[in-house]
XYZ file of C-alpha atoms in Angstrom:
750
model
C 70.374 21.900 11.815
C 66.832 23.187 11.868
C 67.038 24.057 8.173
C 68.246 20.553 7.372
C 65.288 19.056 9.329
C 62.856 21.230 7.435
C 64.419 20.198 4.152
C 64.157 16.506 5.011
C 60.532 16.899 6.059
C 59.741 18.724 2.846
C 61.444 15.977 0.848
C 59.389 13.283 2.596
C 56.174 15.174 1.911
C 57.098 15.587 -1.729
C 57.915 11.896 -2.029
C 54.595 11.004 -0.373
C 52.691 13.311 -2.689
C 54.523 11.896 -5.656
C 53.718 8.342 -4.526
C 50.074 9.166 -4.045
C 49.972 10.844 -7.441
C 51.598 7.797 -8.951
C 49.016 5.565 -7.250
C 46.202 7.749 -8.499
C 47.583 7.619 -11.999
C 48.101 3.894 -11.694
C 44.588 3.419 -10.332
C 43.176 5.652 -13.040
C 45.020 3.752 -15.738
C 43.944 0.371 -14.318
C 40.355 1.554 -14.147
C 40.639 2.815 -17.719
C 42.078 -0.515 -18.814
C 39.255 -2.458 -17.165
C 36.521 -0.295 -18.658
C 38.183 -0.235 -22.101
C 38.041 -4.029 -22.007
C 34.270 -3.673 -21.479
C 34.068 -1.652 -24.685
C 36.002 -4.421 -26.424
C 33.643 -7.001 -24.831
C 36.684 -8.899 -23.518
C 34.837 -10.189 -20.492
C 37.583 -12.519 -19.309
C 40.115 -9.655 -19.181
C 37.603 -7.409 -17.390
C 37.024 -9.984 -14.673
C 40.725 -10.779 -14.314
C 41.958 -7.186 -14.105
C 39.160 -5.972 -11.822
C 39.536 -8.778 -9.296
C 40.685 -7.333 -5.957
C 41.052 -3.800 -7.334
C 41.774 -1.089 -4.766
C 41.968 2.619 -5.398
C 40.229 5.854 -4.707
C 36.474 5.558 -3.961
C 35.556 6.985 -7.362
C 37.902 4.538 -9.090
C 36.599 1.570 -7.082
C 33.027 2.462 -7.953
C 33.888 2.805 -11.637
C 35.704 -0.532 -11.714
C 32.829 -2.183 -9.812
C 30.414 -0.905 -12.451
C 32.541 -2.233 -15.312
C 33.062 -5.542 -13.522
C 29.293 -5.789 -13.081
C 28.773 -5.372 -16.820
C 31.098 -8.309 -17.466
C 29.413 -10.427 -14.795
C 25.960 -9.708 -16.195
C 27.052 -10.436 -19.749
C 28.573 -13.761 -18.651
C 25.417 -14.827 -16.785
C 26.635 -13.874 -13.292
C 24.088 -11.215 -12.323
C 24.033 -12.514 -8.756
C 27.808 -12.074 -8.517
C 27.390 -8.481 -9.744
C 24.919 -7.781 -6.934
C 27.345 -9.290 -4.425
C 30.140 -7.071 -5.815
C 28.008 -3.972 -5.283
C 26.815 -5.119 -1.867
C 30.360 -5.868 -0.678
C 31.610 -2.483 -1.845
C 28.758 -0.641 -0.102
C 29.623 -2.333 3.187
C 32.885 -0.355 3.298
C 32.802 2.999 5.109
C 33.948 4.971 2.091
C 31.000 3.709 0.043
C 28.143 3.402 2.542
C 26.399 6.472 1.119
C 27.014 5.465 -2.493
C 23.977 4.839 -4.682
C 24.963 2.904 -7.833
C 23.480 3.943 -11.201
C 19.773 3.071 -11.541
C 20.176 -0.154 -13.551
C 22.724 -1.499 -11.051
C 20.728 -0.350 -8.033
C 17.710 -2.249 -9.356
C 19.819 -5.374 -9.671
C 21.117 -4.906 -6.134
C 17.612 -4.306 -4.749
C 16.346 -7.505 -6.365
C 19.253 -9.459 -4.873
C 18.694 -7.972 -1.386
C 14.994 -8.830 -1.622
C 15.810 -12.416 -2.529
C 18.281 -12.596 0.364
C 15.571 -11.479 2.793
C 17.248 -8.129 3.532
C 13.906 -6.356 3.313
C 14.529 -3.414 5.639
C 17.886 -2.610 4.038
C 16.381 -2.933 0.558
C 13.497 -0.643 1.492
C 15.872 2.016 2.822
C 18.122 1.800 -0.248
C 15.090 2.069 -2.530
C 14.005 5.263 -0.747
C 17.427 6.851 -1.094
C 17.834 5.677 -4.694
C 14.468 7.069 -5.782
C 15.424 10.431 -4.274
C 18.897 10.340 -5.865
C 17.503 9.468 -9.299
C 14.026 11.069 -9.365
C 13.756 10.576 -13.137
C 14.060 6.784 -12.888
C 10.603 5.245 -13.161
C 11.763 1.691 -12.271
C 13.398 2.944 -9.055
C 10.252 4.858 -8.147
C 8.162 1.739 -8.642
C 10.669 -0.369 -6.688
C 10.421 2.060 -3.754
C 6.644 1.632 -3.651
C 6.886 -2.145 -3.623
C 9.810 -2.590 -1.224
C 8.846 -0.010 1.369
C 5.278 -1.322 1.438
C 6.669 -4.686 2.569
C 8.108 -3.296 5.812
C 6.261 -0.019 6.445
C 2.637 1.052 6.698
C 1.506 1.070 3.075
C -0.732 4.107 3.422
C 2.100 6.179 4.911
C 4.461 5.002 2.167
C 2.019 5.969 -0.578
C 1.409 9.351 1.021
C 5.136 10.032 1.382
C 5.883 9.190 -2.242
C 2.865 11.123 -3.500
C 4.045 14.241 -1.640
C 7.347 14.102 -3.528
C 5.688 14.012 -6.934
C 5.725 16.985 -9.252
C 4.874 17.453 -12.910
C 8.345 16.285 -13.944
C 8.048 12.981 -12.049
C 7.919 9.834 -14.210
C 4.293 9.148 -15.155
C 4.921 5.418 -14.533
C 5.322 6.162 -10.808
C 2.106 8.154 -10.701
C 0.185 5.363 -12.453
C 1.765 2.750 -10.168
C 0.587 4.733 -7.145
C -2.896 4.988 -8.664
C -2.950 1.234 -9.172
C -2.054 0.608 -5.526
C -4.738 3.053 -4.418
C -7.210 1.205 -6.644
C -6.323 -2.044 -4.886
C -7.114 -0.264 -1.611
C -10.400 1.177 -2.979
C -9.200 4.718 -2.207
C -11.000 6.377 -5.081
C -10.355 10.046 -4.290
C -6.615 9.380 -4.270
C -6.914 7.528 -7.586
C -8.689 10.485 -9.143
C -6.061 12.931 -7.860
C -3.249 10.799 -9.285
C -4.911 10.451 -12.696
C -6.128 14.024 -13.188
C -3.618 14.370 -16.042
C -3.335 11.333 -18.333
C 0.144 10.393 -19.638
C 1.035 10.797 -23.308
C 2.542 7.323 -23.834
C -0.322 5.204 -25.315
C -0.022 2.077 -23.130
C 0.462 4.064 -19.950
C -2.362 6.400 -20.912
C -4.728 3.456 -21.423
C -3.854 2.075 -17.979
C -4.323 5.428 -16.246
C -7.584 5.973 -18.093
C -8.903 2.598 -16.980
C -7.980 3.322 -13.341
C -9.641 6.722 -13.525
C -12.746 5.250 -15.122
C -13.013 2.681 -12.334
C -12.687 5.413 -9.692
C -15.292 7.609 -11.382
C -17.696 4.673 -11.586
C -17.124 3.720 -7.943
C -17.859 7.286 -6.850
C -20.885 7.600 -9.166
C -19.485 10.579 -11.101
C -21.477 9.868 -14.207
C -20.853 13.089 -16.128
C -17.076 12.824 -15.715
C -17.242 9.141 -16.651
C -19.175 9.978 -19.803
C -16.647 12.669 -20.694
C -13.732 10.265 -20.160
C -15.219 7.769 -22.625
C -16.614 10.313 -25.119
C -20.186 9.516 -24.116
C -21.531 13.033 -23.577
C -23.092 12.938 -27.036
C -25.076 10.143 -28.614
C -23.651 6.660 -27.856
C -23.424 5.937 -31.577
C -20.920 8.787 -31.929
C -18.432 7.385 -29.404
C -15.490 5.163 -30.455
C -16.456 1.479 -30.340
C -13.853 0.526 -27.733
C -14.927 3.404 -25.500
C -18.528 2.210 -25.792
C -17.515 -1.249 -24.630
C -15.357 -0.031 -21.722
C -18.076 2.361 -20.608
C -20.732 -0.375 -20.697
C -18.477 -2.756 -18.783
C -17.820 -0.208 -16.033
C -21.530 0.554 -15.706
C -22.415 -3.123 -15.452
C -19.755 -3.990 -12.902
C -20.556 -0.995 -10.713
C -24.360 -1.118 -10.749
C -24.694 2.126 -12.705
C -26.870 3.012 -15.655
C -26.781 5.425 -18.522
C -30.015 7.427 -18.453
C -30.375 7.124 -22.225
C -30.040 3.394 -22.888
C -29.575 -0.055 -21.390
C -26.079 -1.411 -20.851
C -26.802 -4.435 -23.002
C -27.702 -2.128 -25.898
C -24.341 -0.368 -25.507
C -22.651 -3.772 -25.822
C -24.744 -4.611 -28.885
C -23.754 -1.310 -30.488
C -20.058 -1.867 -29.726
C -20.061 -5.399 -31.177
C -21.879 -4.170 -34.283
C -18.805 -1.994 -34.897
C -16.268 -4.748 -34.298
C -14.123 -3.638 -37.237
C -13.224 -0.456 -35.309
C -11.529 -2.346 -32.457
C -7.731 -2.136 -32.502
C -7.418 -4.384 -29.439
C -8.662 -7.789 -30.646
C -8.343 -9.346 -27.185
C -10.623 -6.653 -25.791
C -13.029 -7.222 -28.669
C -13.301 -10.889 -27.730
C -13.897 -9.952 -24.088
C -16.655 -7.559 -25.168
C -18.330 -10.241 -27.290
C -18.096 -12.682 -24.382
C -19.721 -10.106 -22.091
C -22.559 -9.589 -24.569
C -23.140 -13.348 -24.875
C -23.291 -13.648 -21.084
C -25.893 -10.906 -20.963
C -27.913 -12.476 -23.795
C -27.856 -15.803 -21.947
C -30.040 -14.108 -19.357
C -32.256 -11.697 -21.266
C -31.887 -12.557 -24.961
C -33.829 -14.984 -27.099
C -32.415 -18.175 -28.587
C -32.237 -16.789 -32.119
C -30.247 -13.694 -31.140
C -27.830 -15.763 -29.064
C -27.099 -18.127 -31.956
C -26.839 -15.298 -34.502
C -24.502 -13.248 -32.276
C -22.255 -16.230 -31.651
C -22.078 -17.180 -35.349
C -21.196 -13.593 -36.263
C -18.576 -13.462 -33.484
C -16.880 -16.629 -34.738
C -16.730 -15.145 -38.231
C -15.172 -11.952 -36.874
C -12.638 -13.665 -34.603
C -11.918 -16.722 -36.705
C -12.326 -19.036 -33.711
C -14.643 -19.828 -30.781
C -15.322 -17.034 -28.309
C -13.488 -17.050 -24.984
C -15.431 -19.068 -22.355
C -17.852 -20.431 -24.945
C -17.936 -23.468 -27.196
C -20.437 -24.383 -29.915
C -22.027 -26.875 -27.519
C -22.321 -24.192 -24.827
C -24.233 -21.920 -27.177
C -26.570 -24.724 -28.206
C -27.329 -25.493 -24.561
C -27.848 -21.820 -23.704
C -30.183 -21.374 -26.664
C -32.089 -24.497 -25.642
C -32.408 -23.175 -22.093
C -33.731 -19.855 -23.366
C -36.232 -21.755 -25.505
C -37.304 -23.647 -22.396
C -37.806 -20.356 -20.572
C -39.984 -19.270 -23.467
C -42.318 -22.211 -22.777
C -41.103 -24.480 -25.549
C -41.608 -27.940 -23.997
C -38.721 -30.432 -23.980
C -39.340 -34.179 -24.233
C -37.896 -36.912 -22.033
C -34.567 -38.376 -23.167
C -33.652 -42.063 -22.842
C -30.117 -42.709 -21.593
C -28.538 -46.142 -21.987
C -25.473 -46.227 -19.749
C -22.808 -48.829 -20.584
C -20.578 -49.335 -17.513
C -17.342 -50.993 -18.633
C -15.244 -53.081 -16.291
C -17.800 -53.184 -13.486
C -17.193 -55.330 -10.437
C -19.418 -57.030 -7.907
C -20.950 -54.515 -5.499
C -20.340 -51.440 -7.679
C -23.041 -48.771 -7.669
C -23.966 -45.840 -9.892
C -25.148 -42.665 -8.168
C -27.311 -40.818 -10.696
C -28.696 -37.290 -10.682
C -32.481 -37.489 -10.263
C -34.967 -36.169 -12.789
C -35.379 -32.375 -12.483
C -38.954 -32.891 -11.353
C -37.604 -34.268 -8.049
C -36.272 -30.821 -7.108
C -32.815 -29.278 -7.153
C -32.067 -30.523 -3.626
C -32.927 -34.191 -4.324
C -30.003 -36.529 -3.557
C -28.568 -38.786 -6.235
C -30.378 -42.065 -6.937
C -28.308 -45.192 -6.233
C -28.452 -48.032 -8.774
C -26.507 -51.319 -8.443
C -24.290 -52.200 -11.389
C -25.042 -55.823 -12.249
C -25.012 -55.741 -16.048
C -23.398 -53.947 -18.980
C -26.462 -51.756 -19.492
C -28.369 -49.374 -17.199
C -31.359 -47.735 -18.856
C -32.882 -44.535 -17.408
C -34.958 -41.568 -18.546
C -34.254 -37.943 -17.762
C -35.797 -34.639 -18.823
C -33.376 -32.027 -20.224
C -32.751 -29.184 -17.779
C -30.541 -26.167 -17.082
C -27.907 -28.427 -15.551
C -26.407 -31.552 -17.135
C -27.224 -35.063 -16.020
C -24.413 -36.119 -13.667
C -23.272 -39.600 -12.664
C -20.877 -41.036 -10.062
C -19.413 -44.561 -9.967
C -18.610 -46.009 -6.524
C -16.959 -49.322 -5.664
C -18.335 -51.862 -3.198
C -16.161 -50.396 -0.426
C -17.208 -46.808 -1.231
C -14.231 -45.815 -3.375
C -14.660 -43.246 -6.141
C -14.265 -44.918 -9.545
C -15.356 -42.024 -11.767
C -17.913 -39.315 -12.452
C -19.027 -37.096 -15.316
C -21.581 -34.892 -17.042
C -23.786 -35.421 -20.044
C -26.560 -33.356 -21.587
C -29.748 -35.280 -22.404
C -31.167 -34.466 -25.848
C -34.892 -33.763 -25.965
C -36.853 -36.811 -27.167
C -33.677 -38.674 -28.166
C -32.064 -41.970 -27.144
C -28.388 -41.736 -26.212
C -25.799 -44.435 -25.577
C -23.292 -43.382 -22.925
C -20.133 -45.458 -22.276
C -18.869 -45.252 -18.668
C -15.333 -46.411 -17.882
C -14.301 -47.609 -14.414
C -11.001 -46.229 -13.079
C -8.226 -48.701 -12.298
C -7.906 -47.224 -8.788
C -10.896 -46.105 -6.697
C -9.673 -43.885 -3.814
C -11.589 -43.731 -0.559
C -13.362 -40.433 0.221
C -12.265 -38.162 3.056
C -14.076 -38.248 6.388
C -14.548 -35.479 8.909
C -12.768 -36.009 12.219
C -15.003 -34.253 14.734
C -13.411 -33.457 18.077
C -15.069 -30.489 19.745
C -14.525 -28.855 23.136
C -17.028 -29.703 25.858
C -20.241 -27.690 26.124
C -20.020 -24.522 28.211
C -23.767 -23.917 28.583
C -23.781 -20.981 26.159
C -25.106 -21.295 22.602
C -23.013 -19.556 19.982
C -24.127 -19.515 16.341
C -21.900 -19.345 13.282
C -23.899 -18.729 10.080
C -21.897 -18.762 6.845
C -23.589 -17.602 3.641
C -21.987 -19.110 0.531
C -23.250 -16.714 -2.111
C -24.908 -18.540 -5.053
C -24.062 -22.010 -3.702
C -26.090 -24.480 -5.765
C -27.832 -27.631 -4.532
C -27.046 -29.668 -7.642
C -23.303 -29.031 -7.272
C -23.454 -29.975 -3.595
C -25.348 -33.184 -4.375
C -22.814 -34.154 -7.050
C -19.888 -33.635 -4.698
C -21.651 -35.468 -1.870
C -22.205 -38.413 -4.219
C -18.462 -38.335 -4.956
C -17.605 -38.189 -1.249
C -15.912 -34.795 -1.610
C -17.806 -32.861 1.095
C -17.273 -34.497 4.494
C -18.511 -31.452 6.449
C -21.768 -31.272 4.485
C -22.151 -35.045 4.857
C -21.690 -34.770 8.635
C -24.267 -31.989 8.940
C -26.751 -34.002 6.879
C -26.130 -37.169 8.903
C -26.475 -35.394 12.263
C -28.495 -32.219 11.738
C -31.230 -30.411 9.817
C -30.891 -30.091 6.051
C -33.212 -28.941 3.292
C -34.008 -26.267 0.727
C -35.099 -22.790 1.724
C -36.888 -20.369 -0.553
C -35.177 -17.143 -1.574
C -37.606 -15.275 -3.763
C -36.874 -13.066 -5.580
C -33.578 -14.928 -6.032
C -31.133 -12.048 -5.712
C -28.526 -11.304 -3.064
C -29.707 -7.775 -2.344
C -33.308 -8.958 -2.002
C -32.339 -11.873 0.269
C -30.320 -9.637 2.591
C -33.075 -7.059 2.690
C -35.563 -9.729 3.778
C -33.181 -11.216 6.351
C -32.513 -7.819 7.912
C -36.075 -6.458 7.678
C -38.420 -9.477 7.586
C -41.217 -7.861 9.565
C -41.750 -4.768 7.424
C -44.591 -5.772 5.163
C -45.672 -2.191 4.421
C -45.037 0.028 1.444
C -41.580 1.140 2.581
C -40.391 -2.444 2.797
C -41.749 -3.256 -0.659
C -40.100 -0.146 -2.075
C -36.789 -1.081 -0.502
C -36.971 -4.651 -1.712
C -37.882 -3.719 -5.260
C -35.234 -1.006 -5.393
C -32.491 -3.402 -4.312
C -33.777 -6.026 -6.729
C -33.663 -3.564 -9.594
C -30.091 -2.595 -8.713
C -28.898 -6.195 -8.741
C -30.596 -7.053 -12.030
C -29.052 -4.040 -13.721
C -25.579 -4.790 -12.401
C -25.331 -8.557 -12.587
C -27.103 -9.193 -15.853
C -25.902 -6.068 -17.693
C -29.460 -5.090 -18.445
C -28.592 -1.579 -17.371
C -31.838 -0.049 -16.171
C -33.385 0.020 -12.727
C -36.979 1.151 -13.317
C -37.517 1.589 -9.578
C -34.422 3.692 -8.902
C -36.530 6.636 -7.763
C -37.797 4.674 -4.766
C -34.488 5.229 -2.959
C -35.725 8.683 -1.923
C -38.596 7.121 0.042
C -36.649 4.555 2.076
C -36.920 5.452 5.787
C -34.367 4.632 8.469
C -35.328 1.309 10.038
C -34.068 -0.943 12.819
C -32.798 -4.222 11.396
C -33.576 -7.632 12.851
C -29.915 -8.004 13.800
C -30.046 -4.761 15.774
C -33.058 -6.099 17.642
C -31.257 -9.341 18.461
C -28.210 -7.329 19.513
C -30.196 -5.866 22.372
C -29.550 -9.210 24.068
C -26.496 -10.647 22.291
C -23.191 -9.576 20.731
C -23.151 -10.072 16.968
C -20.497 -9.831 14.246
C -22.115 -9.176 10.869
C -20.132 -9.187 7.629
C -22.604 -9.242 4.759
C -20.907 -6.847 2.315
C -23.581 -6.769 -0.356
C -23.552 -4.383 -3.291
C -26.463 -2.040 -3.892
C -27.262 1.306 -2.308
C -28.772 0.124 0.978
C -26.549 0.733 3.978
C -27.687 -2.546 5.516
C -25.978 -4.394 2.691
C -22.533 -3.053 3.523
C -22.295 -4.335 7.071
C -18.924 -5.204 8.514
C -19.554 -4.412 12.138
C -20.121 -5.648 15.669
C -23.486 -5.002 17.295
C -24.545 -5.168 20.926
C -25.205 -5.865 23.579
C -27.645 -3.053 24.047
C -27.039 -0.149 21.707
C -23.320 -0.751 21.240
C -22.079 -0.597 17.662
C -18.574 -0.603 16.230
C -16.916 -1.188 12.900
C -15.236 -4.543 12.511
C -11.584 -3.759 11.914
C -8.365 -5.636 11.319
C -9.480 -8.396 8.967
C -7.711 -8.899 5.642
C -9.419 -8.574 2.293
C -7.244 -11.150 0.540
C -4.228 -13.409 0.898
C -2.622 -16.039 -1.325
C -3.112 -19.708 -0.523
C -0.364 -21.386 1.437
C 1.382 -24.290 -0.337
C -0.526 -26.723 1.883
C -3.836 -25.061 1.038
C -3.038 -25.018 -2.656
C -2.285 -28.743 -2.505
C -5.542 -29.380 -0.626
C -7.439 -27.181 -3.093
C -6.462 -29.679 -5.790
C -5.441 -29.364 -9.426
C -8.207 -26.856 -10.066
C -6.041 -24.171 -8.468
C -3.967 -24.121 -11.663
C -6.863 -22.485 -13.522
C -8.150 -20.436 -10.604
C -8.607 -16.688 -10.547
C -5.964 -15.685 -8.015
C -7.848 -12.633 -6.734
C -11.021 -14.586 -6.005
C -9.203 -17.429 -4.273
C -7.184 -14.924 -2.234
C -10.404 -13.169 -1.179
C -12.033 -16.452 -0.184
C -9.002 -17.553 1.831
C -9.029 -14.259 3.746
C -12.791 -14.553 4.351
C -12.432 -17.950 5.985
C -9.467 -16.658 8.009
C -11.701 -13.879 9.304
C -14.469 -16.295 10.238
C -11.976 -18.442 12.163
C -10.634 -15.351 13.965
C -14.143 -14.195 14.878
C -15.114 -17.652 16.123
C -12.004 -17.670 18.301
C -13.279 -14.571 20.124
C -15.098 -15.408 23.327
C -17.344 -12.310 23.334
C -19.393 -13.056 20.202
C -22.727 -14.899 20.287
C -23.319 -14.811 16.526
C -20.959 -14.648 13.571
C -22.918 -13.958 10.365
C -20.609 -13.882 7.346
C -21.174 -13.786 3.586
C -18.465 -15.347 1.386
C -19.082 -13.102 -1.612
C -16.425 -14.603 -3.894
C -18.568 -17.737 -4.223
C -20.993 -15.736 -6.348
C -18.383 -14.415 -8.782
C -16.709 -17.801 -9.101
C -20.060 -19.444 -9.828
C -21.043 -16.957 -12.519
C -17.654 -17.107 -14.218
C -17.067 -20.888 -14.134
C -20.423 -22.725 -14.051
C -20.563 -22.861 -17.840
C -17.225 -24.670 -17.925
C -18.116 -26.961 -15.008
C -21.229 -28.107 -16.891
C -19.453 -29.171 -20.068
C -19.740 -32.885 -20.890
C -15.973 -33.376 -21.129
C -15.084 -31.399 -17.995
C -13.183 -33.597 -15.475
C -14.620 -33.244 -11.988
C -11.290 -33.826 -10.243
C -9.699 -30.692 -11.703
C -12.640 -28.348 -12.229
C -12.159 -24.963 -10.560
C -15.753 -24.513 -9.378
C -15.898 -27.989 -7.851
C -12.491 -27.438 -6.236
C -13.895 -24.259 -4.707
C -16.676 -26.219 -3.002
C -14.147 -28.774 -1.760
C -11.952 -25.994 -0.366
C -14.935 -24.356 1.363
C -15.919 -27.696 2.908
C -12.435 -28.133 4.399
C -12.416 -24.613 5.825
C -15.934 -25.049 7.222
C -14.847 -28.331 8.804
C -12.028 -26.518 10.602
C -14.505 -23.870 11.820
C -16.895 -26.586 13.046
C -14.083 -28.113 15.112
C -13.546 -24.715 16.786
C -17.090 -24.791 18.199
C -17.918 -26.447 21.468
C -20.570 -29.100 21.877
C -23.530 -26.738 22.341
C -22.674 -24.314 19.533
C -24.463 -24.379 16.163
C -23.031 -24.109 12.648
C -25.378 -23.034 9.842
C -24.263 -23.073 6.203
C -26.723 -21.547 3.757
C -26.952 -19.673 0.474
C -28.939 -16.659 -0.652
C -30.068 -18.400 -3.878
C -28.942 -21.131 -6.235
C -27.455 -20.999 -9.723
C -29.849 -21.900 -12.524
C -27.303 -21.009 -15.213
C -24.019 -19.106 -15.345
C -25.897 -15.803 -15.057
C -29.330 -16.743 -13.711
C -30.226 -17.475 -10.133
C -32.521 -20.158 -8.743
C -34.875 -19.518 -5.801
C -33.958 -22.805 -4.068
C -31.171 -22.071 -1.575
C -29.043 -24.302 0.653
C -29.643 -24.832 4.356
C -27.463 -27.104 6.522
C -27.460 -26.877 10.322
C -25.635 -29.011 12.872
C -24.020 -29.103 16.286
C -25.459 -28.280 19.688
C -28.990 -29.580 20.223
C -29.819 -29.597 16.512
C -31.919 -32.723 15.893
C -31.396 -35.110 13.000
C -34.348 -34.473 10.702
C -35.116 -33.013 7.285
C -36.192 -29.405 7.042
C -39.961 -29.369 6.588
C -41.344 -27.778 3.435
C -39.322 -24.984 1.867
C -39.461 -22.116 4.387
C -38.472 -18.633 3.275
C -35.035 -17.237 4.027
C -36.560 -14.216 5.775
C -37.105 -16.439 8.841
C -33.361 -16.717 9.512
C -33.152 -14.150 12.304
C -36.244 -15.663 13.988
C -34.330 -18.962 13.950
C -31.422 -17.253 15.747
C -33.810 -15.899 18.388
C -35.406 -19.309 18.952
C -32.024 -21.030 19.279
C -31.225 -18.554 22.066
C -34.700 -19.094 23.592
C -35.476 -15.378 23.269
C -39.029 -14.065 23.166
C -39.341 -12.540 19.714
C -41.994 -11.189 17.387
C -39.771 -11.592 14.337
C -41.713 -13.362 11.555
C -41.604 -17.153 11.625
C -41.568 -19.042 8.331
C -41.060 -22.619 9.555
C -37.285 -22.363 9.300
C -37.209 -22.408 13.093
C -39.745 -25.219 13.532
C -37.154 -27.855 14.420
C -35.744 -25.894 17.380
C -36.324 -27.734 20.653
C -37.712 -25.216 23.124
C -36.993 -25.590 26.810
C -40.048 -25.771 29.062
């Protein structure tokens, strides 16, 4: 009996084994059939035979891969990702990592579905499972950085690198470190340049930027073959080297940066990258617009057009003519008055023209209002660095049009003006502030390079309700910023009382640094003075003995004062200002409010500006701060890169990027003003104006309002160095900081 039971049991086991073997064979054959159909590109049969397939884990994974191929080839990539995702949800497959190309598809789908943590974890495991896959390595960097501390992610991935790791991953890490300004890490990641030409060029550029930022001149020269004579270096290396020097305030001890650009352009036939050649020519023209003569500018542009076969990026023929004329003006060649005969078409009763005043009236002069009561309005204007601008307003204040035109010296010009069919009403500022709390807080926002003539145009259009409110209720007028450079202005704000030799040395050193960097001149003749600059107490530190101050000036140059991002006071307290973002994209609502100009905007600059205003709002929301002093640096770069375009005669004001930037700033400043209570003061000022795209003007903005600020014009043109004395007087503090008249309007308590 026992033997019979054993025999039966053995028979059952054999039958079970045979069945399982049959199922394995069947599953294997079905999997083979499905994947053979892939080879035959019979996608319909693949999808039909793979639907609902069940088998061993290896068979299911193989069939899923073949099914995915068919889904991708029939335009169903999303269905492929769902197939993979569904399979991985089963216990037998939870540790399965699909092949790299399928894992990438799955990661993209998970990211789109909002499964960020799961995608990040899968990317980590996939990059470890397939260490030779560059796309998976790059995906890990991106996805994990979304949900983990980016620095820790970058460190973790860097630790796993070895010489066999894909160079794309190493370069991607270097790029992220560049975004974070972590230059030592960039240099470590680029110590060996990849062999692949495109990747090598990218890594070389990142390394060059890091070497420039850390002032490693000899290594930078070696990287760009500049250890010998500049004329011996490849032309493209010359241009890249000169560009890095100019953008990082460095100089070659042998020659000026502008001469390096001249030498590179003279060898234009050696450039393989024609786009880079055009960028180099554009950079040279920008430099010549500041330091060249009219003849060289015109000759360089004509030669560039012959080389490229078209106009140079950012320049038109008319631009060059205007730049050459401006340089002639600087060289004391007098320009004669132009006669402008304006022909307003379709005018209606009560319409007015708001016209830019003659340059002799000053850059801050408001537009002149002329009634439109005929088909001709005759005026005279002297040619200047900026175009003549006009605005057409309806009887009820609606905006019916605006534009630019360049007066021609000694010529008569007929200018047709066309009235819009619809004249929209300008925005107004709704001011609703909290009640006064008896404590005066000051918010001072420096819009770097903000120009009076742009502000006056936009005020005439009704585009700047915050500026209009400050002018209607507060103190407004030009202040002098001479010499007109950011580094010089900040030096004088922070150390206005030091009239001795050390102060002059510091001022001239910082001035030399800014000229060499901004204008690509390339030589700071007073560089040696940096050895003689003593440690000094700034005016903000003196005020911080009595108040708590947040200072974010962030200037370039070598002076430590110019890199402030800190909180001072009260007393001797000092701490770094932490936790504010360096950039963020505009929200959809902001982009809509920014206007059509956002379509041509530089995303990095707009993102930086948005984050700056966020930081100001966050600082103003803090109850412990008595002063928030903040420089919006992106204003300067935007001005220098877009003023030329904004000044063109055919440039529409509604969509211009630079004008949209001012409108955006006005809206953000309006929101900040509404955060202040009734005895707080908002000051909006600039460190200099913008004479041309690359030249500054010493007349700077000053608008103050709120609190007990009276309604009156600013008397004279007081110097910007009196700013911190103004802060002291607003707080009714006894101070020996130099007074320049900027504080004269403050109402002192008895």
